Coordinates of C-alpha atoms in Angstrom, one line a residue:
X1 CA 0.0 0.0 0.0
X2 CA 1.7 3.4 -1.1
X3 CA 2.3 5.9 1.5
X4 CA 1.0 8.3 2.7
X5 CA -2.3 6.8 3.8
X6 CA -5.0 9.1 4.5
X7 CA -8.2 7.4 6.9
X8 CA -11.5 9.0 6.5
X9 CA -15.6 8.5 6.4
X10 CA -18.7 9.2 7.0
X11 CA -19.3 12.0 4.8
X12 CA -23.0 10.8 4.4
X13 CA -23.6 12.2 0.7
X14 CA -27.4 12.4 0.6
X15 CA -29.9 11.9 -2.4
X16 CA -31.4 15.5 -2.1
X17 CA -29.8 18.6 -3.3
X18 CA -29.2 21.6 -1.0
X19 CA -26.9 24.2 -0.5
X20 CA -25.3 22.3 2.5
X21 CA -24.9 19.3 0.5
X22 CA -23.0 21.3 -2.4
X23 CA -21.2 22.8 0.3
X24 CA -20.2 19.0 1.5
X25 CA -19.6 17.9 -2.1
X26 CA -17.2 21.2 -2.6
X27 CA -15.4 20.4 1.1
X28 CA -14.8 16.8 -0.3
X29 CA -13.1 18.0 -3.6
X30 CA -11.2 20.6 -2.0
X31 CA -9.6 18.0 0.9
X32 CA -8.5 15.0 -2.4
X33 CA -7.4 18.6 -4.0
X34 CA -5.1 19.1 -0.8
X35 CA -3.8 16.3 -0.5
X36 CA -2.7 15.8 -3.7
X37 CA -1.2 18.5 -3.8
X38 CA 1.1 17.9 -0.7
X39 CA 2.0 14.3 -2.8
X40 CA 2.4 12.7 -5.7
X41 CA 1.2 9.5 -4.4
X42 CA -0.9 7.8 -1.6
X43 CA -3.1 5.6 -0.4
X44 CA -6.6 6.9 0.4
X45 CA -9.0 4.7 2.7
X46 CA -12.7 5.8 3.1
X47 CA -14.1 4.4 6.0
X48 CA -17.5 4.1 5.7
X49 CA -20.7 5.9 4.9
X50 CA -19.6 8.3 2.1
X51 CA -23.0 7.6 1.4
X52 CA -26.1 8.3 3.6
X53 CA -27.4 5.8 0.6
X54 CA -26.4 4.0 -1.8
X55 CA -27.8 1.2 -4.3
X56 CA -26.6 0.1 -7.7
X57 CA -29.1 -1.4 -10.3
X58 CA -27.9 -3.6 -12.3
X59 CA -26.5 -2.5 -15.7
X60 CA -27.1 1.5 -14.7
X61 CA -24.6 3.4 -12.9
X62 CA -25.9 5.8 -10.3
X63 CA -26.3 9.6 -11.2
X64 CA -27.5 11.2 -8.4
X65 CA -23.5 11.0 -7.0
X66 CA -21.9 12.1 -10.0
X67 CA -19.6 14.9 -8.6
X68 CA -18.0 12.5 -5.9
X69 CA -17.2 9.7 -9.0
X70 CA -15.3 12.1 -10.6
X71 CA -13.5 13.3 -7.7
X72 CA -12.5 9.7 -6.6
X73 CA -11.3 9.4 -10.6
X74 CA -9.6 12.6 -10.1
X75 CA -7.2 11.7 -7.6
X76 CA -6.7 8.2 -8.6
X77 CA -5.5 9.5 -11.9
X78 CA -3.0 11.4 -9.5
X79 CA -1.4 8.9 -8.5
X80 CA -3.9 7.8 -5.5
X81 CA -4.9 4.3 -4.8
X82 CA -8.5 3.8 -2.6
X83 CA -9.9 1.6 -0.7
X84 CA -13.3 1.4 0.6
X85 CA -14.8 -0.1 3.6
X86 CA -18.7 -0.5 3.5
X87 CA -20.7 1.5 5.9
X88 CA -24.2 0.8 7.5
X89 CA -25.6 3.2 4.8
X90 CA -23.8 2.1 1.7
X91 CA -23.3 -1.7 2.2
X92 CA -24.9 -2.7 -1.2
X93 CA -21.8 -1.5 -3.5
X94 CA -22.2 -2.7 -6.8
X95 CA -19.7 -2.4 -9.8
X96 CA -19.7 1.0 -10.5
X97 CA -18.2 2.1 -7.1
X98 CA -16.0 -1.2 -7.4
X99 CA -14.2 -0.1 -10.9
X100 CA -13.7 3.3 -9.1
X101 CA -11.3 2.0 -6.4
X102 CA -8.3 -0.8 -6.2
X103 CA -10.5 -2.9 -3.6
X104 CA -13.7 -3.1 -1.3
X105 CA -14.0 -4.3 1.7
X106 CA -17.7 -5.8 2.9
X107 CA -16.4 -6.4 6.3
X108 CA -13.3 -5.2 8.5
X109 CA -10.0 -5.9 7.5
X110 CA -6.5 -5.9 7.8
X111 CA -4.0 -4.2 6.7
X112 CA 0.4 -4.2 7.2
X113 CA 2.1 -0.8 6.3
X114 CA 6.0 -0.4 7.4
X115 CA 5.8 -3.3 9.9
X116 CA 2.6 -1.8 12.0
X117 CA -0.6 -3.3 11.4
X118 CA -3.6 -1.9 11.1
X119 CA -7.6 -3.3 12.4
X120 CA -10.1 -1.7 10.2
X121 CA -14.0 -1.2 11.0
X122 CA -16.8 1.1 9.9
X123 CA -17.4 0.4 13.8
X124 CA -21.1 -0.4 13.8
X125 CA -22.1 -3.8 15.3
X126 CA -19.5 -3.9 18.1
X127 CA -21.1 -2.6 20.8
X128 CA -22.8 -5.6 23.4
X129 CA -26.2 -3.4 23.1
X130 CA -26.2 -3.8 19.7
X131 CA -27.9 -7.7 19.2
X132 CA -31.1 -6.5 17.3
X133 CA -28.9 -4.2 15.1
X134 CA -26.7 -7.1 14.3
X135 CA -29.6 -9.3 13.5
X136 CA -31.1 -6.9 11.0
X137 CA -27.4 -6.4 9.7
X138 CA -27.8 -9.9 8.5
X139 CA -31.0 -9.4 6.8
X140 CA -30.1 -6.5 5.0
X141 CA -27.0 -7.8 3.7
X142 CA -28.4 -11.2 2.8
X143 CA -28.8 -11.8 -1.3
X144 CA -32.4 -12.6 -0.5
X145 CA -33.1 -9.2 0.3
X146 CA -30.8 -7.5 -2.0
X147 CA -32.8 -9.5 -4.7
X148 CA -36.1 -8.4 -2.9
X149 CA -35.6 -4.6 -2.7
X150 CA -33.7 -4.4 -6.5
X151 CA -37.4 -4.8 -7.6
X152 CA -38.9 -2.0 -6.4
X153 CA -38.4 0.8 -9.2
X154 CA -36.1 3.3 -8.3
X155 CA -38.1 5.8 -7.4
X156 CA -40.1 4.0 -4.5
X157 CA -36.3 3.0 -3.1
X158 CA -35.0 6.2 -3.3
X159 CA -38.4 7.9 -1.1
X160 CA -38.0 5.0 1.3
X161 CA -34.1 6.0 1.6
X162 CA -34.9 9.7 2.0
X163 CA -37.6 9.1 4.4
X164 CA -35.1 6.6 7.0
X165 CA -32.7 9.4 6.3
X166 CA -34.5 12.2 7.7
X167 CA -36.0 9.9 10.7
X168 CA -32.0 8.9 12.0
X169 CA -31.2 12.7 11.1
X170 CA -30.7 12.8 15.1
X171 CA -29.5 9.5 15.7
X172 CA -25.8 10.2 16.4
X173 CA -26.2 12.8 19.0
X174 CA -25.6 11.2 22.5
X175 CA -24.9 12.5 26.2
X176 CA -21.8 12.3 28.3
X177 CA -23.3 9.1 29.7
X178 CA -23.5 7.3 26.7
X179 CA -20.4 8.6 24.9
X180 CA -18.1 6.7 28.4
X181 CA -20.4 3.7 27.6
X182 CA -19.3 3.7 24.0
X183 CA -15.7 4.5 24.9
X184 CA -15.5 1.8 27.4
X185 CA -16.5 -0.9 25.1
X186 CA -14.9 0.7 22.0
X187 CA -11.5 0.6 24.3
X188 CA -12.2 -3.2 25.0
X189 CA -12.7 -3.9 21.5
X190 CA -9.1 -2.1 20.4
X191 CA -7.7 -3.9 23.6
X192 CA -8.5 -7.4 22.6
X193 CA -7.3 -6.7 18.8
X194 CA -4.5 -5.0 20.7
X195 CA -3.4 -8.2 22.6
X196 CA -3.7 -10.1 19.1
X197 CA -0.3 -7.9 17.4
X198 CA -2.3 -4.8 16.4
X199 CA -0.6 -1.3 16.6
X200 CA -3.8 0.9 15.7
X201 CA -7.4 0.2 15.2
X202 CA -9.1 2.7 13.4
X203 CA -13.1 3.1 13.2
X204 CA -15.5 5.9 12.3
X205 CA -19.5 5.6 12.8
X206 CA -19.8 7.9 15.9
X207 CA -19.4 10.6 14.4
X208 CA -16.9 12.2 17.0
X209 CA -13.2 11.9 17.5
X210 CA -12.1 9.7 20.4
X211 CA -8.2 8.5 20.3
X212 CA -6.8 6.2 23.2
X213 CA -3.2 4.4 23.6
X214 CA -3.5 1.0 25.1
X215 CA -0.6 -0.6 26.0
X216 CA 1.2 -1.1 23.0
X217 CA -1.4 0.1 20.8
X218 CA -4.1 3.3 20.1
X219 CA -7.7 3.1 19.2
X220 CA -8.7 6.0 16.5
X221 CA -11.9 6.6 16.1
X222 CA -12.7 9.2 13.7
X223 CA -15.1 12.3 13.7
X224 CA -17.1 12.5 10.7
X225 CA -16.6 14.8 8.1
X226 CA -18.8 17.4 6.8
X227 CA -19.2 20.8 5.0
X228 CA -17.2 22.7 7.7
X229 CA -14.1 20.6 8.7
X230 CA -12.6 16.8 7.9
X231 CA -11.5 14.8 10.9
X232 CA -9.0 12.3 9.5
X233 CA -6.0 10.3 10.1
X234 CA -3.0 10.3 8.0
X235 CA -0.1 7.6 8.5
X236 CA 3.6 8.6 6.6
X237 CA 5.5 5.3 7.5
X238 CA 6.1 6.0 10.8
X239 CA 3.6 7.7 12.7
X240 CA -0.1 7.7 12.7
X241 CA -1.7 11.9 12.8
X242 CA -5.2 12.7 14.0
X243 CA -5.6 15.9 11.5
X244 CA -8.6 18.5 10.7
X245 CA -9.4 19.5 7.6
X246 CA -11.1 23.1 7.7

C-alpha cells in the first residue's frame, strides 16, 4: 500500500440537493485537492458511509452522485490508490463504485504498512447493546433481500431511503453518559485486537473523535466529516496523525 495513507468517512452524501450538500460535495473535492497537492502518491481509505445511501441497479450506474465519482477518478489518476470499507448506509456497492477503487471491503480488515498493522471497522455492530442491530445487519446484507428490494423501481427505493434518512437525522447525538459507555466498550474492542499484534485500530460511525493508547497500541476513532471541517488520520511510515481538515 503506497504511503502516505489518509483514513476518513462518514461523509453521508445524501440523495437530495441543497446548499449544504454542495457545500459537503465542494469540502470533499477541496480535501482530495489538498492532499494531492502535498504528494504525488498515496493511499486513500474511506471508511464508511460516504453515502447516507447507496444502491446500484444492475446495468445502470448511479447519477445522483456524479460529482464525488469524478473526484474519486480525479485523484486516482493522480497517482492515489482507494480503498473502501462498506458502511451501515452504503453496504450494497455494486460495480460502478467497485471499478472506481483498487479494492472493497464488505467487512473489516487488515491491513500491514511499514511493519505496523492496522484493524479496520466502519465500527457499527461492536457494541454488546447492539444484538437486534446485528440481527437486522444480516437481513439487510443477505442476497435474498438485496434480490427483494432491487425490484422495487427506483423511485419507490429512493423515497423510502430519503424518508429513514431524515428519521435517524438525530440519531448520532448522544450525552456524556452514553459517549463513556461507547468508549468503554470501543476501548475493550481495540484492547482485545491490541493483545492479538495490532498497533492501531481505526473506526468511524460515531461521528466524533475519540483517540486512546492501550498498551502497546491506540484506538482512533474518527469524527465525521462534513461541510465545515474533515477529521482524519494520515499515517507517513512511521507515525499515525489525528488531522482537521477546515
Amino acid at each position: 500500500m503506497q504511503l502516505p495513507i489518509y483514513f476518513f468517512g462518514d461523509t453521508h452524501f445524501k440523495l437530495q440537493k441543497s446548499s449544504q450538500e454542495d457545500k459537503k460535495i465542494e469540502k470533499f473535492s477541496q480535501f482530495l485537492r489538498t492532499i494531492s497537492e502535498e504528494n504525488n502518491k498515496g493511499s486513500l481509505f474511506i471508511m464508511g458511509d460516504l453515502f447516507d445511501y447507496y444502491f446500484e441497479y444492475k446495468n445502470k450506474t448511479p447519477e445522483y452522485y456524479k460529482e464525488i465519482f469524478t473526484s474519486l477518478k480525479d485523484i486516482r489518476q493522480k497517482g492515489f490508490d482507494i480503498y473502501f470499507i462498506a458502511g451501515n448506509h452504503d453496504y450494497w456497492i455494486g460495480d460502478h463504485l467497485k471499478s472506481c477503487v483498487e479494492e472493497c471491503f464488505l467487512n473489516d480488515t487488515t491491513i500491514e504498512a511499514n511493519n505496523k498493522k492496522f484493524y479496520i471497522t466502519h465500527g457499527d455492530g461492536i457494541l454488546s447493546w447492539d444484538k437486534s442491530y446485528r440481527l437486522l445487519r444480516c437481513i439487510l446484507r443477505s442476497k435474498l433481500f438485496i434480490i427483494l428490494f432491487s425490484l422495487l423501481p427506483e423511485e419507490i427505493a429512493i423515497k423510502i431511503a430519503k424518508k429513514i434518512s431524515h428519521e435517524r437525522k438525530d440519531s448520532h447525538y448522544l450525552d456524556q453518559e452514553k459517549i463513556n459507555r461507547i468508549h468503554n466498550e470501543l476501548d475493550s474492542f481495540a484492547q482485545q485486537k491490541i493483545n492479538q499484534g495490532f498497533k492501531y485500530v481505526i473506526m468511524g460511525h460515531y461521528h466524533h473523535s475519540y483517540q486512546k493508547k492501550l498498551n502497546n497500541g491506540e484506538l482512533i476513532l474518527l469524527g465525521e466529516c462534513n461541510e465545515e471541517n474533515y477529521n482524519y488520520a494520515v499515517f507517513d511510515g512511521d507515525k499515525l496523525e489525528i488531522k482537521n481538515f477546515f
